[in-house]
Short mmCIF file of the C-alpha atoms (twelve columns), coordinates in Angstrom:
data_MODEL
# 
_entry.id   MODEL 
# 
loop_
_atom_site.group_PDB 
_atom_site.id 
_atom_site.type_symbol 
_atom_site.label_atom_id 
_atom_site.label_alt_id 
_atom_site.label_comp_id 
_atom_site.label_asym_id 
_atom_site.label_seq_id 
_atom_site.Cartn_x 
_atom_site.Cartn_y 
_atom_site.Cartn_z 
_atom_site.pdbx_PDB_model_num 
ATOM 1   C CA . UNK A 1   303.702 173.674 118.799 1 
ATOM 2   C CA . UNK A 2   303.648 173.833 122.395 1 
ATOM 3   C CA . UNK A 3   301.680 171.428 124.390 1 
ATOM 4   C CA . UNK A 4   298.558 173.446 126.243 1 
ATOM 5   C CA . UNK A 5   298.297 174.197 130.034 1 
ATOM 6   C CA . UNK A 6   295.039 172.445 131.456 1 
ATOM 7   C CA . UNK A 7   293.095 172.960 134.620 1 
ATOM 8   C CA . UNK A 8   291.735 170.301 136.502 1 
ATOM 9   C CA . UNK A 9   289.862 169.461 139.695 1 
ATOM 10  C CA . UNK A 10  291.223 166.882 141.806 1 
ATOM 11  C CA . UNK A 11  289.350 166.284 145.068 1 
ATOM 12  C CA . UNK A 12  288.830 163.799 147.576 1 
ATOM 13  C CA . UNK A 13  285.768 162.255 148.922 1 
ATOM 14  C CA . UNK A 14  285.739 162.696 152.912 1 
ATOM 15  C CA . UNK A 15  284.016 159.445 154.333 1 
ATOM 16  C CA . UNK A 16  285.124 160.060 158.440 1 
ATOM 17  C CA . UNK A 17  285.707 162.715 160.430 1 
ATOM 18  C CA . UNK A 18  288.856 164.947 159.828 1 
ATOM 19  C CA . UNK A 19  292.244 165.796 161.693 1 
ATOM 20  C CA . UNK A 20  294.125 169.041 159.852 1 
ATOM 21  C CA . UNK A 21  296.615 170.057 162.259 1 
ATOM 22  C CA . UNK A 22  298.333 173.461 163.194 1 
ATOM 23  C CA . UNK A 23  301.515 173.926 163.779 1 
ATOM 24  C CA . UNK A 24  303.417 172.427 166.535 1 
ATOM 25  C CA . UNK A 25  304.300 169.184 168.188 1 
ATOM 26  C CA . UNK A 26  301.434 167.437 169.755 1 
ATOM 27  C CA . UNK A 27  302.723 163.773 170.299 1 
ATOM 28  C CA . UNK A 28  302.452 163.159 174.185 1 
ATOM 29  C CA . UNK A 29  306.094 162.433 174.793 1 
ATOM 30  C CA . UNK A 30  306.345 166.335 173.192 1 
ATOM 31  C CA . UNK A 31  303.532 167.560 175.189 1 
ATOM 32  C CA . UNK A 32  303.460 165.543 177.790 1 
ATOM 33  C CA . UNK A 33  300.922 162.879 179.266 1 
ATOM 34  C CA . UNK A 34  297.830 165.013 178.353 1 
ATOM 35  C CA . UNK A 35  298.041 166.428 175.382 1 
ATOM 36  C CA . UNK A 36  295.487 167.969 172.998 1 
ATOM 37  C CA . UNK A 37  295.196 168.559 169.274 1 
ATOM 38  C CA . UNK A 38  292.010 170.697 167.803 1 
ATOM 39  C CA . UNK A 39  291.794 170.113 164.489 1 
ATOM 40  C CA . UNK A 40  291.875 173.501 161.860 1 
ATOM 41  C CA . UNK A 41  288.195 173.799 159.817 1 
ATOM 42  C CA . UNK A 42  290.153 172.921 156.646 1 
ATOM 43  C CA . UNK A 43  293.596 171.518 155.558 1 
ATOM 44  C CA . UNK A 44  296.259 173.209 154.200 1 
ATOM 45  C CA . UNK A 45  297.559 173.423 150.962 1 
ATOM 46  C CA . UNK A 46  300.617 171.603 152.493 1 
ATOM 47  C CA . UNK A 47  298.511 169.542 153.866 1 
ATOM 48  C CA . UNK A 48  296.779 168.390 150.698 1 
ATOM 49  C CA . UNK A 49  299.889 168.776 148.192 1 
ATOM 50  C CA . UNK A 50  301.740 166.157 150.604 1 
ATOM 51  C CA . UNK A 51  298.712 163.580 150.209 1 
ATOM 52  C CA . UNK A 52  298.798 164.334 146.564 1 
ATOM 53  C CA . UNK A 53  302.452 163.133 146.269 1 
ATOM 54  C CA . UNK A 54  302.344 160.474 148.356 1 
ATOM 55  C CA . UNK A 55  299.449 158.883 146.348 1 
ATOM 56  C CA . UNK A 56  301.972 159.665 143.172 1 
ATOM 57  C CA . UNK A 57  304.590 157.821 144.448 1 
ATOM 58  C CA . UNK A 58  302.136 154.777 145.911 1 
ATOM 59  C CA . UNK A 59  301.032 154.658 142.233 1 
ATOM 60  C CA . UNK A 60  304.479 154.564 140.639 1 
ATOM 61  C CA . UNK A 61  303.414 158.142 138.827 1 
ATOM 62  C CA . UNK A 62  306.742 159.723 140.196 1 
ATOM 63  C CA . UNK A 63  309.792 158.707 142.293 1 
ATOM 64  C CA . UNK A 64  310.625 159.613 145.895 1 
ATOM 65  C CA . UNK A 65  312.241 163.505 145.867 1 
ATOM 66  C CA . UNK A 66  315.750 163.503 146.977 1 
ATOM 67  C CA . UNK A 67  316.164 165.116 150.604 1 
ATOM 68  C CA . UNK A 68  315.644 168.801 150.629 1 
ATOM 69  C CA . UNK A 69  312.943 171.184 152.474 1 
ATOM 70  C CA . UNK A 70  309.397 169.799 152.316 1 
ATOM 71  C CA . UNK A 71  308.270 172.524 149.842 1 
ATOM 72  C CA . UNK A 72  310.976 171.468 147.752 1 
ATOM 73  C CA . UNK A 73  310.338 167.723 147.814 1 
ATOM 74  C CA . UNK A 74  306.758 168.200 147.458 1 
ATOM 75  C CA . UNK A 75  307.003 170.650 144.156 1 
ATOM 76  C CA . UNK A 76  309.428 167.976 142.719 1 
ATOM 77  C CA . UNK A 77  306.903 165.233 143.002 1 
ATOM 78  C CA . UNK A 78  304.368 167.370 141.732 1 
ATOM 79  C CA . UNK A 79  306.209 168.923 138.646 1 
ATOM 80  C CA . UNK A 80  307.271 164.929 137.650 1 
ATOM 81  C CA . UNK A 81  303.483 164.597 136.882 1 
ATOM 82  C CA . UNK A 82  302.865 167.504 135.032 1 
ATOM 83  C CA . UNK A 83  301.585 169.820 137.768 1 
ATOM 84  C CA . UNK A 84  302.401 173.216 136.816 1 
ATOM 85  C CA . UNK A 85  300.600 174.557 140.351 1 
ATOM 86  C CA . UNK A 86  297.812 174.013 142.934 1 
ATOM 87  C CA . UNK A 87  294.621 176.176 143.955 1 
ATOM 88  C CA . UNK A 88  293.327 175.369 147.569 1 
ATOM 89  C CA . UNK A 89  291.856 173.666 148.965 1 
ATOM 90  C CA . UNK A 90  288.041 174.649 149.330 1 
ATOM 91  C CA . UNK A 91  285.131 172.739 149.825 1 
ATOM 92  C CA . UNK A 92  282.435 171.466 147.321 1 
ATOM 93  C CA . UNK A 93  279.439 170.407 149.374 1 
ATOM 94  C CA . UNK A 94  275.998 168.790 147.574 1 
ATOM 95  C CA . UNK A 95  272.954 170.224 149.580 1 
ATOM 96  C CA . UNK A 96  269.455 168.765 148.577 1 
ATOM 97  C CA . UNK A 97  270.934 167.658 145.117 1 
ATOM 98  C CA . UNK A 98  272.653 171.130 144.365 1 
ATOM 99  C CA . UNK A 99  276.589 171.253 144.939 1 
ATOM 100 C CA . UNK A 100 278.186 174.719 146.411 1 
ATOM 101 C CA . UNK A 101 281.803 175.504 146.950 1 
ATOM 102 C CA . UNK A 102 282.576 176.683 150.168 1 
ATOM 103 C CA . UNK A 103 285.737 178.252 151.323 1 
ATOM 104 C CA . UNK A 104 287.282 179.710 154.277 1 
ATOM 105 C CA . UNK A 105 286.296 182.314 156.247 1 
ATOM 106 C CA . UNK A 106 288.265 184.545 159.653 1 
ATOM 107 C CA . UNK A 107 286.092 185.970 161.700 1 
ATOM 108 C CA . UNK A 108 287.475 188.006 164.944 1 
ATOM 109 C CA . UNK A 109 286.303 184.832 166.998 1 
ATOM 110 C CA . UNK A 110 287.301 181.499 164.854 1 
ATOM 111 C CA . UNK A 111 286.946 179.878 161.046 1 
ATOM 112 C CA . UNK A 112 283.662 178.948 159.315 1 
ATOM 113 C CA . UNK A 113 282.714 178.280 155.857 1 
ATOM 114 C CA . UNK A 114 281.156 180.486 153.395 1 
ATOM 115 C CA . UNK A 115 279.799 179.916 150.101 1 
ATOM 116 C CA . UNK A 116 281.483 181.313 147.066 1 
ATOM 117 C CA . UNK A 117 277.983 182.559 145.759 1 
ATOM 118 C CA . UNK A 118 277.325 184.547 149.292 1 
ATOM 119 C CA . UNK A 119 280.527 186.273 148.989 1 
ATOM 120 C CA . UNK A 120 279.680 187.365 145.370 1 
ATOM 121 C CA . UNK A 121 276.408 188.099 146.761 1 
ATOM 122 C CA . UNK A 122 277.297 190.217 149.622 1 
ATOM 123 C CA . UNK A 123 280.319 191.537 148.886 1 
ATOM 124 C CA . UNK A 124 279.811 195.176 150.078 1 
ATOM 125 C CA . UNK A 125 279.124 194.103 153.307 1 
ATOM 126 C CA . UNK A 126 283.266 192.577 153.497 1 
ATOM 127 C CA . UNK A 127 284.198 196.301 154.100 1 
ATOM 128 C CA . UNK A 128 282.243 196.692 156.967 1 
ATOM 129 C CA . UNK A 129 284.464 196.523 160.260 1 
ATOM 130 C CA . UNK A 130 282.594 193.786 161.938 1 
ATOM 131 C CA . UNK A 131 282.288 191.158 159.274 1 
ATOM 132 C CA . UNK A 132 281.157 188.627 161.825 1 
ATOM 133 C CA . UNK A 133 277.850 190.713 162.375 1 
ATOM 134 C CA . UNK A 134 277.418 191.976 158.749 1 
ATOM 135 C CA . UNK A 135 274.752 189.686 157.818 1 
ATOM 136 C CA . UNK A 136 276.691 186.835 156.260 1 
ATOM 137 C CA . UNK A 137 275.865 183.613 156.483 1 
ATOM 138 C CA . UNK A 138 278.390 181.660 158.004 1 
ATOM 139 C CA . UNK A 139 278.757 177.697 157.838 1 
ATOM 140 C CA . UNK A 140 280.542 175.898 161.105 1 
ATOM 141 C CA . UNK A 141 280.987 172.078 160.959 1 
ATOM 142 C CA . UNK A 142 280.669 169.557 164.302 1 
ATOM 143 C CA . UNK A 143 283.783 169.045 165.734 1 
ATOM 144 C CA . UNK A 144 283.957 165.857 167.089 1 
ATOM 145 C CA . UNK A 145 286.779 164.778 169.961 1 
ATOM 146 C CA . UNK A 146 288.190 161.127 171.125 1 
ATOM 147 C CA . UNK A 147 290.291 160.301 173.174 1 
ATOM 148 C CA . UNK A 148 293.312 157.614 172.765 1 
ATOM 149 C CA . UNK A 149 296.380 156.397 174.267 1 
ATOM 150 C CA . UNK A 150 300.158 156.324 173.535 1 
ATOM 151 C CA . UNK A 151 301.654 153.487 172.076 1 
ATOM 152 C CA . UNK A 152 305.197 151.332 171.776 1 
ATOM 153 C CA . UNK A 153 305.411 150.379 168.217 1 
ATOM 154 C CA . UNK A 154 308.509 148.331 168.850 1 
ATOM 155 C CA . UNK A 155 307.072 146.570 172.068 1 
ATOM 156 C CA . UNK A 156 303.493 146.745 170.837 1 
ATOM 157 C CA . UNK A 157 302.287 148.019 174.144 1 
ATOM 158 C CA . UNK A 158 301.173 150.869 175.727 1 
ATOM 159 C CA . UNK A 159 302.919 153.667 176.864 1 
ATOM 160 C CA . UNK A 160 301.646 153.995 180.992 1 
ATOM 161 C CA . UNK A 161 300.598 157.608 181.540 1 
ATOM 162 C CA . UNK A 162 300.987 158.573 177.844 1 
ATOM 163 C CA . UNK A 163 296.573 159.797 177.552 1 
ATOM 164 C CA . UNK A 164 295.900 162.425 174.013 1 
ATOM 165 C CA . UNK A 165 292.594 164.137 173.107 1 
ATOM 166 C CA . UNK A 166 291.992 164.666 169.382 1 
ATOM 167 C CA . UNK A 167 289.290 166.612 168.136 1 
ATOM 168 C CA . UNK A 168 288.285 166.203 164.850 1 
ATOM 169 C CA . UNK A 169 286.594 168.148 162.232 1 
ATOM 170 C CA . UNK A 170 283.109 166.498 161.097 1 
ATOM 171 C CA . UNK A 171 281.621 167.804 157.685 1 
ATOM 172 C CA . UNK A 172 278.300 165.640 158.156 1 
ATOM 173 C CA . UNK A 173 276.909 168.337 160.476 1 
ATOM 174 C CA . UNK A 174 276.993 171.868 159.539 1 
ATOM 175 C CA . UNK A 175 275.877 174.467 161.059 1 
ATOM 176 C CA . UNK A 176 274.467 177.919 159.315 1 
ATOM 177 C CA . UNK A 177 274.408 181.357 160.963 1 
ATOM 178 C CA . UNK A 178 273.357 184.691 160.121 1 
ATOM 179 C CA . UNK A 179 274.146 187.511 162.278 1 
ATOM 180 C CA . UNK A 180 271.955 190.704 161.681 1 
ATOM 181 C CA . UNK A 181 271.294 193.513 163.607 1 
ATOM 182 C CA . UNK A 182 272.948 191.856 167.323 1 
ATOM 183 C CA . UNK A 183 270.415 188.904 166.188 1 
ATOM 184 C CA . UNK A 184 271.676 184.979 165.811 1 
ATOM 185 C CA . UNK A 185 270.071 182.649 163.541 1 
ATOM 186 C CA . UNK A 186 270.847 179.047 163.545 1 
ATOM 187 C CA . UNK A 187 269.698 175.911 161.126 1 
ATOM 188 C CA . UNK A 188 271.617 172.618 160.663 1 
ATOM 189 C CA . UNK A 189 272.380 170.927 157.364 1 
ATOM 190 C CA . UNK A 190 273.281 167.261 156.824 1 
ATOM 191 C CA . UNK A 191 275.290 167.641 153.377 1 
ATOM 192 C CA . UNK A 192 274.953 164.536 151.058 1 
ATOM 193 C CA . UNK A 193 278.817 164.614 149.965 1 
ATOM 194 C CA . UNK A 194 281.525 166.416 151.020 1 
ATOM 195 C CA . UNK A 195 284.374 167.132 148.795 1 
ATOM 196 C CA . UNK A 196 287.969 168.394 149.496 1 
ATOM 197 C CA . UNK A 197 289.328 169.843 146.243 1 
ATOM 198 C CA . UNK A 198 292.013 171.817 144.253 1 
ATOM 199 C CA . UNK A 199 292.312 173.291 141.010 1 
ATOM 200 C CA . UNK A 200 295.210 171.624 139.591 1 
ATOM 201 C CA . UNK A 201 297.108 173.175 136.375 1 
ATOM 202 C CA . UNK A 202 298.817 170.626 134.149 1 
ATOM 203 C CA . UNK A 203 301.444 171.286 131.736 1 
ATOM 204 C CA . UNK A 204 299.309 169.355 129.263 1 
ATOM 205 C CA . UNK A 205 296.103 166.871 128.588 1 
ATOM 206 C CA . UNK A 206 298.833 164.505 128.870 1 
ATOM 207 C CA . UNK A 207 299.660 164.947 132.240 1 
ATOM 208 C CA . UNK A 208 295.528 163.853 133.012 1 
ATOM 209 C CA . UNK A 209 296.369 159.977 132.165 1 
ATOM 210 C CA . UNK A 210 298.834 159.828 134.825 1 
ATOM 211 C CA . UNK A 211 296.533 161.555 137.734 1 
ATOM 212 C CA . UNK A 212 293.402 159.361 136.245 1 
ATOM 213 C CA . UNK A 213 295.972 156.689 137.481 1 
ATOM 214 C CA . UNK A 214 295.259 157.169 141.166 1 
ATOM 215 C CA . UNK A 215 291.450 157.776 140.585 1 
ATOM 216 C CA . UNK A 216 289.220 156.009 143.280 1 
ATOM 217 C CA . UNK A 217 291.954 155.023 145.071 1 
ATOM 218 C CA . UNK A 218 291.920 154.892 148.719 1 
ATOM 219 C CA . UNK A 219 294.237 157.132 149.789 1 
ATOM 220 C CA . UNK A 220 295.524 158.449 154.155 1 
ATOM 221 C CA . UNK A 221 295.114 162.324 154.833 1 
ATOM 222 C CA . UNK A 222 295.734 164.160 157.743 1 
ATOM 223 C CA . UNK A 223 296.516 163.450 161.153 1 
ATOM 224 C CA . UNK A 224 295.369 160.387 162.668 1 
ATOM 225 C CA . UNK A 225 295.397 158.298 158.964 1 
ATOM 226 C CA . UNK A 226 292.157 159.480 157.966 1 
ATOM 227 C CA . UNK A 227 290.850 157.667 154.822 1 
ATOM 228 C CA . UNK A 228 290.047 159.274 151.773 1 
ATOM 229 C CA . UNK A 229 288.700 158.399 147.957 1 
ATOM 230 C CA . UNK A 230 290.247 160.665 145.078 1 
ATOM 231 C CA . UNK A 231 288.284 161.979 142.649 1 
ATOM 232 C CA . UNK A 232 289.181 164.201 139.165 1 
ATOM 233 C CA . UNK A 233 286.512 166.739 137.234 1 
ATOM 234 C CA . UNK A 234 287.969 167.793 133.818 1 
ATOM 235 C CA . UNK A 235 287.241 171.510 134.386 1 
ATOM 236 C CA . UNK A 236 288.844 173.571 137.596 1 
ATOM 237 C CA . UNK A 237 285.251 174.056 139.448 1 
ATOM 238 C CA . UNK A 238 286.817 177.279 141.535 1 
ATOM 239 C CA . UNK A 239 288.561 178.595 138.300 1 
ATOM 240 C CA . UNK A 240 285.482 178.423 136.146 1 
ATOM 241 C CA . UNK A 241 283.098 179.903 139.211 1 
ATOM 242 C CA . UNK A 242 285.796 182.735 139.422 1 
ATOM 243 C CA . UNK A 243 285.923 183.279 135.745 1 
ATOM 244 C CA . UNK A 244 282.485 183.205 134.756 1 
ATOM 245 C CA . UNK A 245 282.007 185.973 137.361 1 
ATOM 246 C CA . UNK A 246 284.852 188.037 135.679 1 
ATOM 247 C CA . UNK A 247 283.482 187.278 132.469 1 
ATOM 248 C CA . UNK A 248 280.440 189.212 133.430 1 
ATOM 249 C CA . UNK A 249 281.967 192.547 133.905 1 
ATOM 250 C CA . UNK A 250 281.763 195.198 130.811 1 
ATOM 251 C CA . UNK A 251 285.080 195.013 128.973 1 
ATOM 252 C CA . UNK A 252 285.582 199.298 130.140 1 
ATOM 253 C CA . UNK A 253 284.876 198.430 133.508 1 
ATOM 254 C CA . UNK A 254 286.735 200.793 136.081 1 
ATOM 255 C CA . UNK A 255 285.858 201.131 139.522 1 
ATOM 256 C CA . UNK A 256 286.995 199.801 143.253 1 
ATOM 257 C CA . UNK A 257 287.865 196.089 143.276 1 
ATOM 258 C CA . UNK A 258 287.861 194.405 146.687 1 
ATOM 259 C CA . UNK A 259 290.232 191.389 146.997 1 
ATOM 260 C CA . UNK A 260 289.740 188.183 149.228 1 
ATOM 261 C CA . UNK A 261 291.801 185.469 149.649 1 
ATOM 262 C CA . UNK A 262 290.193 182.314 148.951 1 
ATOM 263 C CA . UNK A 263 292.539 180.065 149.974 1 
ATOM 264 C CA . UNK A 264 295.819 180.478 151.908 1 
ATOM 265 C CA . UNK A 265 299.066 181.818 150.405 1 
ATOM 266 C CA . UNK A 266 302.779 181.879 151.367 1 
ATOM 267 C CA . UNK A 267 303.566 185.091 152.234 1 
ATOM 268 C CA . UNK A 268 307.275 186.779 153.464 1 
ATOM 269 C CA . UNK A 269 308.185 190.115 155.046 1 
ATOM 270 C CA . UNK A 270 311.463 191.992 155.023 1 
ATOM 271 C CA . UNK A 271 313.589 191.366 158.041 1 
ATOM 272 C CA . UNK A 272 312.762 193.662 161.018 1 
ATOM 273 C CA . UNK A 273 309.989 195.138 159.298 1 
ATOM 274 C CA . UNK A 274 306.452 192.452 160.239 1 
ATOM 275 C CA . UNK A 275 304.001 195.622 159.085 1 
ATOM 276 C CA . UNK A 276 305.172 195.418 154.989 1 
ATOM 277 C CA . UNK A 277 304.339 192.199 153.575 1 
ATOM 278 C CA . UNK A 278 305.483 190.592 150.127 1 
ATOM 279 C CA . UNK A 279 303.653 188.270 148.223 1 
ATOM 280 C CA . UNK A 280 306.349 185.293 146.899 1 
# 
């Protein structure tokens, strides 16, 4: 009998304020002697399958990939623990006792956060042509910015003229809007716990004793070597929310289905042709 495919959440505990790069090179001698690096509102999936593997590896789980592309390396890691595929990242946030996910949300402007149960919620309103003023409420967390200093690892001094600016996303502080009607609403929120997670799927229970290995283990994510604490959840928190809603529909159902994309996908388009997209 074949062994059965398992979902999982595997998360991480934020305990500092973030650093989730964009593309491009932002060390001074690439930038030059006053650079600056803004941190994205969430990491991405790269970002949090490349923390994954490295805890593996820490942990003696799997071996170091041989050279290749980073996707490549990264999928081998994964796949020598059992990880059939990853779902994220999104947020799950405990407000006054009562947890939410959160994911990602483009507005014309810049990212926020919106809950999973106010897109269910208001989902008419996400055909509307101005989704920032549609009456959604919107979640932005502080961003918080430092500023450090170059440095000669091999001398152990300081690199003269070599001044960065980080600034760093900080989930303590967040930030609710509603737009309605050219109206702005604001209210803060001091969240209780903050949780970075995917929904992992396993080849089999099997594969759970060797992630359980890395459990509570302190663990670097990000720019800057931001700490972390990993965390597992035997049922896929996202998968269940979007299942139980699916569940809910009449088994005849027919009717206009309106698609959003949770979390961020790899995408390709033909050569020449940037307008026709394919989904790999």
């Amino acid at each position: 009998m074949a062994a059965e495919e398992t979902v999982v959440t595997l998360s991480v505990k934020v305990v500092e304020p973030m650093m989730f790069r964009g593309p491009g090179e932002f060390v001074p001698e690439a930038r030059g002697p006053q650079s600056a690096a803004v941190s994205q509102i969430a990491p991405s999936p790269s970002t949090f399958s490349g923390m994954l593997a490295t805890a593996l590896i820490d942990a003696g789980i799997a071996a170091k990939p041989e050279p290749a592309e980073w996707y490549k390396e990264t999928g081998s890691v994964l796949k020598s623990a059992g990880i059939k595929s990853i779902k994220g990242p999104y947020l799950i946030v405990k407000i006054d006792g009562k947890e939410e996910i959160l994911l990602q949300y483009f507005t014309q402007h810049q990212s926020h956060l919106i809950s999973l149960n106010e897109l269910y919620e208001k989902r008419e309103l996400l055909k509307t042509a101005k989704i920032d003023e549609a009456g959604i409420e919107l979640l932005t967390p502080k961003f918080t910015s430092k500023v450090g200093i170059g440095l000669d690892h091999l001398k152990k001094t300081t690199k003269e003229g070599l001044i960065y600016t980080t600034t760093m996303v900080d989930y303590s502080i967040l930030t609710k809007t509603i737009k309605e009607n050219q109206e702005e609403a604001r209210k803060e929120i001091r969240p209780e716990e903050v949780l970075i997670a995917v929904d992992l799927k396993l080849e089999s229970e099997k594969a759970i004793e060797k992630i359980k290995k890395i459990l509570n283990k302190a663990s670097k994510m990000g720019g800057e070597g931001r700490a972390v604490t990993i965390k597992i959840r035997d049922n896929g928190e996202l998968t269940q929310k979007v299942n139980e809603k699916i569940s809910e529909l009449p088994e005849n159902w027919s009717g206009e289905a309106i698609i959003y994309v949770a979390t961020p996908i790899i995408t390709r388009s033909p050569p020449g042709n940037g307008d026709i997209w394919k989904h790999t």
